[in-house]
Amino acid sequence: MRSDLCNRCGSCVGLSDGAIVMVDREGEYRPKLVKELSEEQAGRIWEACSGKYFDFPAYRELFYRNASHFHPYTGPYERIGIGYSTDPAIRANGASGGIISQILIYLLEKKMIRGVVTLRMNPDKPWLNEPVIATTREEVLDAAQSKYCISSVNELLPAIASFDGDLAYIGLPPQVQSIRKLQAINDPAVTRIKYIFGPFYGNTLHFSSVRSLLRTYHENDYTAIEKLYFRHGEWPGNMRIEMRGGRVIELKKFHANYLIPFHILKNSLYCTDLTNEFTDISGGDAWAPDYEERGMGYSILFTRTKTGNDLLQKMVDEGYISFGEITENEAITMHSHGYDLKKRGAFIRIRFRRLTGRSVPDYGYALKGFPLSRYLMEAMISFLFLVLGTTPARWFIGLFSPVFIGKWFEKARTFWKKSTYKIKRTNLT
Ligand SMILES: Cc1cc2nc3c(=O)[nH]c(=O)nc-3n(C[C@H](O)[C@H](O)[C@H](O)COP(=O)(O)OP(=O)(O)OC[C@H]3O[C@@H](n4cnc5c(N)ncnc54)[C@H](O)[C@@H]3O)c2cc1C
């Protein structure tokens, strides 16, 4: 709970019966022990914790034994494709193609579930997110879109356990991994969960990212935020902050990415799951010039279980989703920079961390055999993350226009994508 291995999934809070609470949400965002835990409670929480230990091969064997395909970068899957919701309102309201929202609404309206564990912006503190069980189309749409600040969905485990009916669950990879760990031991907290979906996961940011952006616009009171969107408007969208008093601050999504190295949650750098490998269906942005130029919103999708694959096919047949298959190679090329970050960079960072004698996550597998140049590049990137995450660096960057810095950041991303283009074919052992 106190180390960089804590991914803030919230399971320890949810399972602790009030003995662990999440504190300092606008700062470090940490679980904190406030009462003694019984040995039984502590054991259960340790079993659920995905920060220190999550055995990818073992859980793959348990949940995806019959998967048709597997690649160490993508995890197990049935089909990969590009798609979007055919309902223009759902598509426009989603982070990319609105597919996750569309699936959830379909399941609710066809009465295949009674609720959805999802993440909305807190109506009382609109600068923070909060998990909620949505039971209507309107509530699902209200919770759509990516929230790039830390979330702890599994704090909701008590409500999930006592919910009257079947549920779909949406979470980031570390949150999903914790749910899978609980399912593996038949924990009663998760028996209501019938479907698991989730977005791809590059990283999340501390709330300091929002405070810092506001300061560059000379706004010092984040409690004056009335609405906070991370992906507002047409795909890929803008970060948009509406302040009390009517001021609106808006920055292109790609430009807002400059906040990442300054405010990244350290644990994101040790997470090796880009594509949410333990879901039934996972979705990300279909990053390719062809789609980006068209706007409107395109998702890349992986169906991973038979349940997920059959559901998607049914929705395609009934006209709810447009879906065209692509190859594994195309999918890996599309997110080559993401795979480089998660499937090469993260393992190298874990090795660096181990060399310093600090505890490291155990994923039951490791990818290695990268060229020396990749280790040198990672040493440079890790050094940059270290320096840029300091208070003076955050202060310094605040002196520049976010649009100016953002443009440079976008150029760096394009360069990174180009330089990792051949990632699948080189040096993967
Ligand atoms: C933190 C984060 C990092 C991401 N990184 C990448 C990336 O590197 N590359 C990439 O291609 N795609 C990434 N995505 C996924 C992408 O932004 C879209 O979420 C994805 O394409 C699905 O789009 P959609 O339109 O189908 O989802 P929508 O229909 O908008 O539904 C999104 C669902 O995800 C839930 N959700 C949103 N944010 C969170 C959160 N923080 N924690 C838990 N649940 C959440 C929402 O409540 C909603 O149910 C990331 C998403 C998040 C949240």
Coordinates of C-alpha atoms and ligand atoms in Angstrom, one line a residue:
M1 CA 0.0 0.0 0.0
R2 CA 2.9 2.3 0.6
S3 CA 5.1 1.3 -2.3
D4 CA 5.1 2.1 -6.0
L5 CA 3.6 -1.4 -6.5
C6 CA 0.2 -0.2 -5.3
N7 CA -1.9 0.4 -8.4
R8 CA -4.8 2.0 -6.4
C9 CA -7.3 -0.6 -7.7
G10 CA -9.3 -0.2 -4.5
S11 CA -9.8 -3.9 -3.6
C12 CA -8.1 -3.5 -0.2
V13 CA -10.5 -0.7 0.7
G14 CA -13.5 -2.6 -0.6
L15 CA -12.7 -5.8 1.3
S16 CA -11.6 -4.2 4.6
D17 CA -15.0 -3.4 6.2
G18 CA -13.8 0.2 6.8
A19 CA -10.4 -0.7 8.2
I20 CA -8.7 0.7 5.1
V21 CA -9.8 4.0 3.5
M22 CA -8.6 5.8 0.4
V23 CA -7.1 9.2 1.4
D24 CA -5.6 12.3 -0.3
R25 CA -7.5 11.7 -3.6
E26 CA -6.3 15.1 -4.9
G27 CA -2.7 14.2 -4.0
E28 CA -0.9 10.9 -3.5
Y29 CA -4.2 9.0 -3.6
R30 CA -3.3 6.1 -1.2
P31 CA -5.1 3.4 0.7
K32 CA -4.5 3.9 4.5
L33 CA -5.0 1.5 7.4
V34 CA -7.2 3.2 10.0
K35 CA -8.2 0.1 12.1
E36 CA -6.7 -3.3 12.9
L37 CA -7.5 -6.0 10.3
S38 CA -8.2 -9.6 11.4
E39 CA -5.8 -12.2 10.0
E40 CA -8.6 -13.5 7.8
Q41 CA -9.4 -10.1 6.3
A42 CA -5.7 -9.5 5.7
G43 CA -5.3 -12.9 4.0
R44 CA -8.3 -12.2 1.7
I45 CA -7.0 -8.7 0.8
W46 CA -3.6 -10.1 0.0
E47 CA -5.2 -12.7 -2.2
A48 CA -7.0 -9.9 -4.1
C49 CA -4.1 -7.6 -4.4
S50 CA -2.8 -7.4 -8.0
G51 CA 0.1 -5.0 -7.3
K52 CA 2.7 -7.4 -6.0
Y53 CA 1.7 -10.7 -7.6
F54 CA -0.4 -11.6 -10.6
D55 CA 0.6 -14.8 -12.5
F56 CA -0.3 -14.1 -16.1
P57 CA 0.3 -17.7 -17.4
A58 CA -1.6 -19.3 -14.5
Y59 CA -4.6 -17.1 -14.8
R60 CA -4.5 -17.4 -18.6
E61 CA -4.6 -21.2 -18.2
L62 CA -7.6 -20.8 -15.7
F63 CA -9.7 -18.4 -17.7
Y64 CA -8.6 -18.7 -21.3
R65 CA -7.5 -22.3 -21.7
N66 CA -9.4 -22.7 -25.0
A67 CA -8.5 -19.3 -26.6
S68 CA -7.9 -19.6 -30.3
H69 CA -4.9 -17.2 -30.4
F70 CA -2.2 -15.9 -28.1
H71 CA 0.7 -13.5 -28.5
P72 CA 2.7 -12.3 -25.5
Y73 CA 2.0 -8.7 -26.5
T74 CA -1.7 -9.0 -26.9
G75 CA -2.7 -11.8 -24.6
P76 CA -5.3 -14.5 -25.5
Y77 CA -7.9 -13.6 -28.0
E78 CA -10.6 -14.8 -30.4
R79 CA -10.8 -11.9 -32.9
I80 CA -9.3 -8.5 -33.4
G81 CA -11.0 -5.7 -35.3
I82 CA -11.9 -2.1 -35.8
G83 CA -15.4 -1.0 -34.9
Y84 CA -17.8 1.6 -33.6
S85 CA -21.3 1.9 -32.3
T86 CA -23.8 2.4 -35.1
D87 CA -25.8 4.7 -32.8
P88 CA -24.3 8.1 -33.7
A89 CA -25.2 9.5 -30.2
I90 CA -23.4 6.7 -28.4
R91 CA -20.4 6.8 -30.7
A92 CA -20.1 10.6 -30.3
N93 CA -20.4 10.3 -26.5
G94 CA -17.7 7.6 -26.1
A95 CA -14.0 8.0 -25.8
S96 CA -13.3 6.4 -29.2
G97 CA -16.0 4.3 -31.0
G98 CA -18.4 4.2 -28.1
I99 CA -18.2 0.4 -28.2
I100 CA -18.0 -0.2 -24.5
S101 CA -21.0 2.0 -23.8
Q102 CA -22.9 0.3 -26.6
I103 CA -22.2 -3.2 -25.2
L104 CA -23.3 -2.1 -21.7
I105 CA -26.5 -0.5 -22.9
Y106 CA -27.3 -3.6 -25.1
L107 CA -26.8 -6.0 -22.1
L108 CA -29.0 -3.8 -19.9
E109 CA -31.8 -3.3 -22.4
K110 CA -31.9 -7.0 -23.3
K111 CA -32.1 -7.7 -19.6
M112 CA -28.9 -9.9 -19.7
I113 CA -27.6 -8.0 -16.7
R114 CA -29.2 -5.6 -14.2
G115 CA -26.3 -3.3 -13.5
V116 CA -22.9 -2.0 -14.7
V117 CA -19.9 -1.3 -12.5
T118 CA -18.6 1.8 -14.2
L119 CA -16.8 5.1 -13.4
R120 CA -18.4 8.5 -13.5
M121 CA -17.3 12.0 -12.5
N122 CA -18.4 12.8 -8.9
P123 CA -21.5 15.0 -9.0
D124 CA -20.5 16.7 -5.7
K125 CA -16.8 17.0 -6.5
P126 CA -16.8 17.2 -10.3
W127 CA -13.0 17.2 -10.4
L128 CA -12.8 13.6 -9.0
N129 CA -14.1 10.4 -10.5
E130 CA -16.1 7.8 -8.6
P131 CA -17.2 4.2 -9.3
V132 CA -20.9 3.6 -9.5
I133 CA -23.4 0.8 -10.4
A134 CA -25.3 2.1 -13.4
T135 CA -28.7 0.6 -14.1
T136 CA -30.0 2.7 -17.0
R137 CA -28.9 3.8 -20.5
E138 CA -28.6 7.4 -19.2
E139 CA -26.3 6.4 -16.4
V140 CA -24.1 4.4 -18.7
L141 CA -23.8 7.4 -21.1
D142 CA -23.1 9.7 -18.2
A143 CA -20.2 7.5 -17.2
A144 CA -18.7 7.1 -20.7
Q145 CA -15.4 8.5 -21.8
S146 CA -11.9 7.8 -20.5
K147 CA -10.9 9.3 -17.1
Y148 CA -7.1 9.7 -17.1
C149 CA -6.8 10.5 -13.4
I150 CA -6.3 7.7 -10.9
S151 CA -9.5 5.6 -10.3
S152 CA -10.1 2.9 -7.6
V153 CA -13.1 1.0 -9.0
N154 CA -12.9 -1.9 -6.6
E155 CA -13.7 0.2 -3.6
L156 CA -17.2 -0.7 -4.8
L157 CA -16.8 -4.4 -3.9
P158 CA -19.3 -4.3 -1.0
A159 CA -22.0 -2.9 -3.3
I160 CA -21.1 -5.4 -6.0
A161 CA -21.4 -8.2 -3.5
S162 CA -24.8 -7.1 -2.3
F163 CA -26.3 -6.2 -5.7
D164 CA -29.5 -7.9 -6.6
G165 CA -28.8 -9.2 -10.1
D166 CA -26.1 -9.9 -12.6
L167 CA -23.5 -7.3 -13.4
A168 CA -21.0 -6.3 -16.1
Y169 CA -17.8 -4.9 -14.8
I170 CA -15.5 -2.2 -16.4
G171 CA -12.0 -1.7 -15.2
L172 CA -8.4 -1.0 -16.1
P173 CA -6.0 -4.0 -16.3
P174 CA -4.8 -3.9 -12.6
Q175 CA -8.5 -3.6 -11.4
V176 CA -9.6 -6.4 -13.7
Q177 CA -6.6 -8.6 -12.5
S178 CA -7.8 -8.2 -9.0
I179 CA -11.3 -9.3 -9.9
R180 CA -9.9 -12.3 -11.7
K181 CA -7.9 -13.2 -8.6
L182 CA -11.1 -13.1 -6.5
Q183 CA -13.0 -15.1 -9.1
A184 CA -10.2 -17.7 -9.0
I185 CA -10.7 -18.3 -5.3
N186 CA -14.6 -18.2 -5.7
D187 CA -14.7 -15.1 -3.4
P188 CA -18.4 -14.2 -2.7
A189 CA -17.6 -10.5 -3.5
V190 CA -17.5 -11.1 -7.2
T191 CA -20.1 -13.8 -7.9
R192 CA -22.5 -11.2 -9.4
I193 CA -20.0 -10.3 -12.1
K194 CA -20.9 -12.0 -15.4
Y195 CA -19.0 -10.0 -17.9
I196 CA -15.7 -8.1 -17.7
F197 CA -14.9 -5.4 -20.2
G198 CA -12.2 -2.7 -20.2
P199 CA -10.2 -0.1 -22.0
F200 CA -6.6 -0.4 -23.1
Y201 CA -4.2 1.2 -20.5
G202 CA -1.2 3.3 -21.3
N203 CA -1.1 5.1 -17.9
T204 CA -3.0 7.2 -15.4
L205 CA -2.1 10.5 -13.9
H206 CA -2.2 12.0 -10.4
F207 CA -4.7 14.8 -9.9
S208 CA -1.7 17.2 -9.8
S209 CA -1.9 17.1 -13.6
V210 CA -5.3 18.9 -13.5
R211 CA -4.1 21.4 -10.9
S212 CA -0.9 22.1 -13.0
L213 CA -2.9 22.6 -16.2
L214 CA -5.2 25.0 -14.4
R215 CA -2.3 27.0 -13.0
T216 CA -0.9 27.6 -16.5
Y217 CA -4.2 29.3 -17.2
H218 CA -3.9 31.3 -13.9
E219 CA -6.7 29.4 -12.2
N220 CA -5.6 28.3 -8.8
D221 CA -8.8 26.9 -7.3
Y222 CA -9.6 23.5 -8.6
T223 CA -12.7 23.4 -6.4
A224 CA -14.2 25.9 -8.9
I225 CA -14.3 23.1 -11.6
E226 CA -17.8 22.4 -12.6
K227 CA -17.1 19.9 -15.4
L228 CA -14.0 18.0 -16.3
Y229 CA -13.8 16.0 -19.5
F230 CA -10.7 14.2 -20.7
R231 CA -12.0 13.4 -24.2
H232 CA -14.6 16.1 -25.0
G233 CA -15.9 16.6 -28.6
E234 CA -15.1 14.7 -31.8
W235 CA -12.6 11.8 -31.5
P236 CA -9.8 11.9 -30.5
G237 CA -11.3 14.8 -28.5
N238 CA -10.1 17.5 -26.2
M239 CA -9.4 17.9 -22.5
R240 CA -12.0 20.4 -21.4
I241 CA -12.5 22.1 -18.0
E242 CA -15.6 24.2 -17.3
M243 CA -15.1 26.6 -14.4
R244 CA -17.6 28.2 -12.1
G245 CA -18.1 31.7 -13.6
G246 CA -18.3 30.4 -17.1
R247 CA -14.6 30.1 -18.2
V248 CA -13.8 27.1 -20.4
I249 CA -10.3 25.8 -20.8
E250 CA -9.8 23.4 -23.7
L251 CA -6.7 21.6 -25.0
K252 CA -6.3 18.9 -27.7
K253 CA -6.0 15.4 -26.3
F254 CA -2.7 14.9 -27.9
H255 CA -1.4 18.2 -26.6
A256 CA -2.6 17.4 -23.0
N257 CA -0.5 14.3 -23.2
Y258 CA 2.5 16.5 -22.3
L259 CA 1.3 16.2 -18.7
I260 CA 2.1 12.4 -18.7
P261 CA 5.8 12.5 -17.7
F262 CA 5.3 15.1 -15.1
H263 CA 2.3 13.5 -13.3
I264 CA 2.3 9.8 -14.1
L265 CA 1.3 7.3 -11.5
K266 CA 4.6 5.4 -11.0
N267 CA 2.8 2.0 -11.0
S268 CA 1.7 2.6 -14.6
L269 CA 5.4 2.2 -15.5
Y270 CA 5.5 -1.3 -14.0
C271 CA 2.2 -2.5 -15.5
T272 CA 2.8 -4.9 -18.4
D273 CA -0.8 -5.1 -19.7
L274 CA -1.6 -2.7 -22.4
T275 CA -4.7 -4.3 -23.9
N276 CA -6.6 -5.5 -20.8
E277 CA -5.7 -9.1 -21.4
F278 CA -8.1 -10.6 -18.8
T279 CA -11.4 -9.2 -20.0
D280 CA -14.1 -10.7 -22.2
I281 CA -13.8 -7.8 -24.6
S282 CA -11.3 -5.0 -24.4
G283 CA -11.1 -1.8 -26.5
G284 CA -8.7 1.0 -27.3
D285 CA -8.3 3.8 -29.8
A286 CA -7.8 2.8 -33.4
W287 CA -4.7 4.9 -33.8
A288 CA -3.9 5.1 -37.5
P289 CA -3.7 8.1 -39.7
D290 CA -6.5 6.7 -41.9
Y291 CA -8.9 6.6 -39.0
E292 CA -7.6 9.7 -37.2
E293 CA -8.2 11.8 -40.3
R294 CA -11.8 10.6 -40.5
G295 CA -12.6 11.6 -36.9
M296 CA -16.0 10.4 -35.6
G297 CA -14.5 7.7 -33.4
Y298 CA -12.9 4.3 -34.1
S299 CA -12.1 1.6 -31.6
I300 CA -9.8 -1.4 -31.8
L301 CA -11.4 -4.4 -30.2
F302 CA -10.2 -7.7 -28.9
T303 CA -12.7 -10.5 -28.1
R304 CA -11.0 -12.8 -25.7
T305 CA -13.5 -15.3 -24.4
K306 CA -16.2 -17.3 -26.2
T307 CA -18.8 -15.3 -24.2
G308 CA -17.3 -12.0 -25.4
N309 CA -16.9 -13.2 -29.0
D310 CA -20.5 -14.5 -29.3
L311 CA -21.8 -11.3 -27.7
L312 CA -20.0 -9.1 -30.2
Q313 CA -21.1 -11.3 -33.1
K314 CA -24.7 -11.1 -32.0
M315 CA -24.5 -7.3 -31.7
V316 CA -22.9 -7.1 -35.2
D317 CA -25.6 -9.3 -36.7
E318 CA -28.3 -7.2 -35.1
G319 CA -26.8 -4.0 -36.4
Y320 CA -25.6 -2.4 -33.1
I321 CA -21.9 -2.5 -33.9
S322 CA -19.9 -2.1 -37.1
F323 CA -16.8 -4.4 -36.9
G324 CA -14.1 -5.3 -39.5
E325 CA -11.5 -7.8 -38.6
I326 CA -7.8 -7.0 -38.8
T327 CA -4.7 -9.2 -38.3
E328 CA -2.6 -9.6 -35.2
N329 CA 0.3 -8.0 -37.1
E330 CA -1.8 -4.9 -38.0
A331 CA -3.0 -4.6 -34.4
I332 CA 0.6 -4.7 -33.0
T333 CA 1.8 -2.2 -35.6
M334 CA -1.1 0.1 -34.7
H335 CA -0.1 0.3 -31.0
S336 CA 3.6 -0.4 -31.5
H337 CA 4.6 2.5 -29.2
G338 CA 2.2 1.2 -26.5
Y339 CA 3.6 -2.4 -26.7
D340 CA 7.1 -1.0 -26.6
L341 CA 6.2 0.9 -23.4
K342 CA 4.5 -2.0 -21.7
K343 CA 6.1 -5.2 -23.1
R344 CA 9.7 -4.0 -23.4
G345 CA 10.0 -0.8 -21.3
A346 CA 8.1 -2.1 -18.3
F347 CA 10.2 -5.3 -18.1
I348 CA 13.4 -3.3 -18.3
R349 CA 12.2 -0.8 -15.7
I350 CA 11.4 -3.8 -13.4
R351 CA 14.9 -5.0 -13.9
F352 CA 16.4 -1.6 -13.1
R353 CA 14.2 -1.4 -10.0
R354 CA 15.3 -4.9 -8.8
L355 CA 18.9 -3.7 -9.2
T356 CA 18.2 -1.0 -6.6
G357 CA 17.0 -3.6 -4.1
R358 CA 13.4 -2.5 -4.1
S359 CA 10.4 -4.8 -4.3
V360 CA 9.2 -5.6 -7.8
P361 CA 5.9 -7.1 -9.2
D362 CA 5.8 -10.7 -10.1
Y363 CA 3.8 -11.4 -13.2
G364 CA 4.9 -15.1 -13.6
Y365 CA 6.6 -14.3 -16.9
A366 CA 9.2 -11.9 -18.3
L367 CA 10.1 -10.8 -21.8
K368 CA 13.8 -10.3 -22.4
G369 CA 16.5 -10.4 -25.0
F370 CA 16.1 -6.7 -26.1
P371 CA 19.1 -5.1 -27.8
L372 CA 21.5 -3.0 -25.7
S373 CA 20.2 0.2 -27.5
R374 CA 16.7 -0.5 -25.9
Y375 CA 18.2 -0.7 -22.4
L376 CA 20.1 2.6 -23.0
M377 CA 16.9 4.2 -24.3
E378 CA 15.0 3.0 -21.3
A379 CA 17.8 4.4 -19.0
M380 CA 17.2 7.8 -20.6
I381 CA 13.4 7.6 -20.4
S382 CA 13.5 6.4 -16.7
F383 CA 15.9 9.3 -15.9
L384 CA 13.5 11.8 -17.6
F385 CA 10.5 10.4 -15.7
L386 CA 12.5 10.8 -12.5
V387 CA 13.5 14.4 -13.2
L388 CA 10.3 15.5 -14.8
G389 CA 8.2 14.2 -11.8
T390 CA 9.9 16.5 -9.4
T391 CA 8.3 19.7 -8.0
P392 CA 10.8 22.1 -9.7
A393 CA 10.2 20.4 -13.1
R394 CA 6.5 20.7 -12.7
W395 CA 6.8 24.3 -11.8
F396 CA 9.1 25.1 -14.7
I397 CA 6.9 23.5 -17.3
G398 CA 4.0 25.6 -16.0
L399 CA 5.8 28.7 -17.3
F400 CA 5.2 27.6 -20.9
S401 CA 2.0 27.6 -22.9
P402 CA 0.4 24.1 -22.8
V403 CA -0.3 24.4 -26.6
F404 CA 3.4 25.0 -27.3
I405 CA 4.6 22.1 -25.1
G406 CA 1.8 19.9 -26.3
K407 CA 2.8 20.4 -30.0
W408 CA 6.3 19.2 -29.2
F409 CA 4.9 16.3 -27.2
E410 CA 2.8 15.3 -30.2
K411 CA 5.9 15.4 -32.5
A412 CA 7.8 13.1 -30.0
R413 CA 4.9 10.6 -30.0
T414 CA 4.9 10.5 -33.8
F415 CA 8.7 9.9 -33.8
W416 CA 8.3 7.1 -31.2
K417 CA 5.6 5.4 -33.2
K418 CA 7.8 5.5 -36.3
S419 CA 10.8 4.2 -34.5
T420 CA 8.9 1.3 -32.9
Y421 CA 7.1 0.4 -36.2
K422 CA 8.9 -3.0 -36.6
I423 CA 8.6 -4.0 -33.0
K424 CA 6.9 -7.3 -33.6
R425 CA 9.6 -8.7 -35.8
T426 CA 12.7 -7.6 -33.9
N427 CA 14.3 -9.0 -30.8
L428 CA 11.3 -10.6 -29.1
T429 CA 12.3 -13.8 -27.4
Ligands
LIG1 C1 -6.5 5.6 -18.0 C2 -6.7 5.1 -19.4 C3 -5.6 5.0 -20.3 C4 -5.8 4.6 -21.6 N1 -4.7 4.4 -22.4 C5 -4.9 4.0 -23.7 C6 -3.8 3.8 -24.6 O1 -2.7 4.0 -24.2 N2 -4.1 3.5 -25.9 C7 -5.3 3.3 -26.3 O2 -5.5 2.9 -27.5 N3 -6.4 3.4 -25.5 C8 -6.2 3.8 -24.2 N4 -7.3 3.9 -23.4 C9 -8.6 3.5 -23.9 C10 -9.4 4.6 -24.7 O3 -9.2 5.8 -24.1 C11 -10.9 4.2 -24.7 O4 -11.4 4.1 -23.4 C12 -11.2 3.0 -25.4 O5 -10.9 3.2 -26.7 C13 -12.7 2.6 -25.3 O6 -13.5 3.5 -26.0 P1 -15.1 3.4 -26.0 O7 -15.5 4.6 -26.8 O8 -15.5 2.1 -26.5 O9 -15.4 3.6 -24.5 P2 -16.7 4.4 -23.8 O10 -17.9 4.0 -24.5 O11 -16.3 5.8 -23.6 O12 -16.6 3.6 -22.4 C14 -15.5 3.7 -21.5 C15 -15.8 2.9 -20.3 O13 -14.6 2.9 -19.5 C16 -14.9 3.4 -18.2 N5 -13.7 4.1 -17.7 C17 -13.2 5.2 -18.2 N6 -12.1 5.6 -17.5 C18 -11.9 4.7 -16.6 C19 -10.9 4.5 -15.6 N7 -9.9 5.4 -15.4 N8 -11.0 3.4 -14.7 C20 -12.0 2.5 -14.9 N9 -12.9 2.6 -15.9 C21 -12.9 3.7 -16.7 C22 -16.0 4.3 -18.3 O14 -16.7 4.5 -17.1 C23 -16.9 3.6 -19.4 O15 -17.7 2.6 -18.8 C24 -7.2 4.3 -22.1 C25 -8.2 4.5 -21.2 C26 -8.1 4.9 -19.9 C27 -9.3 5.1 -19.0

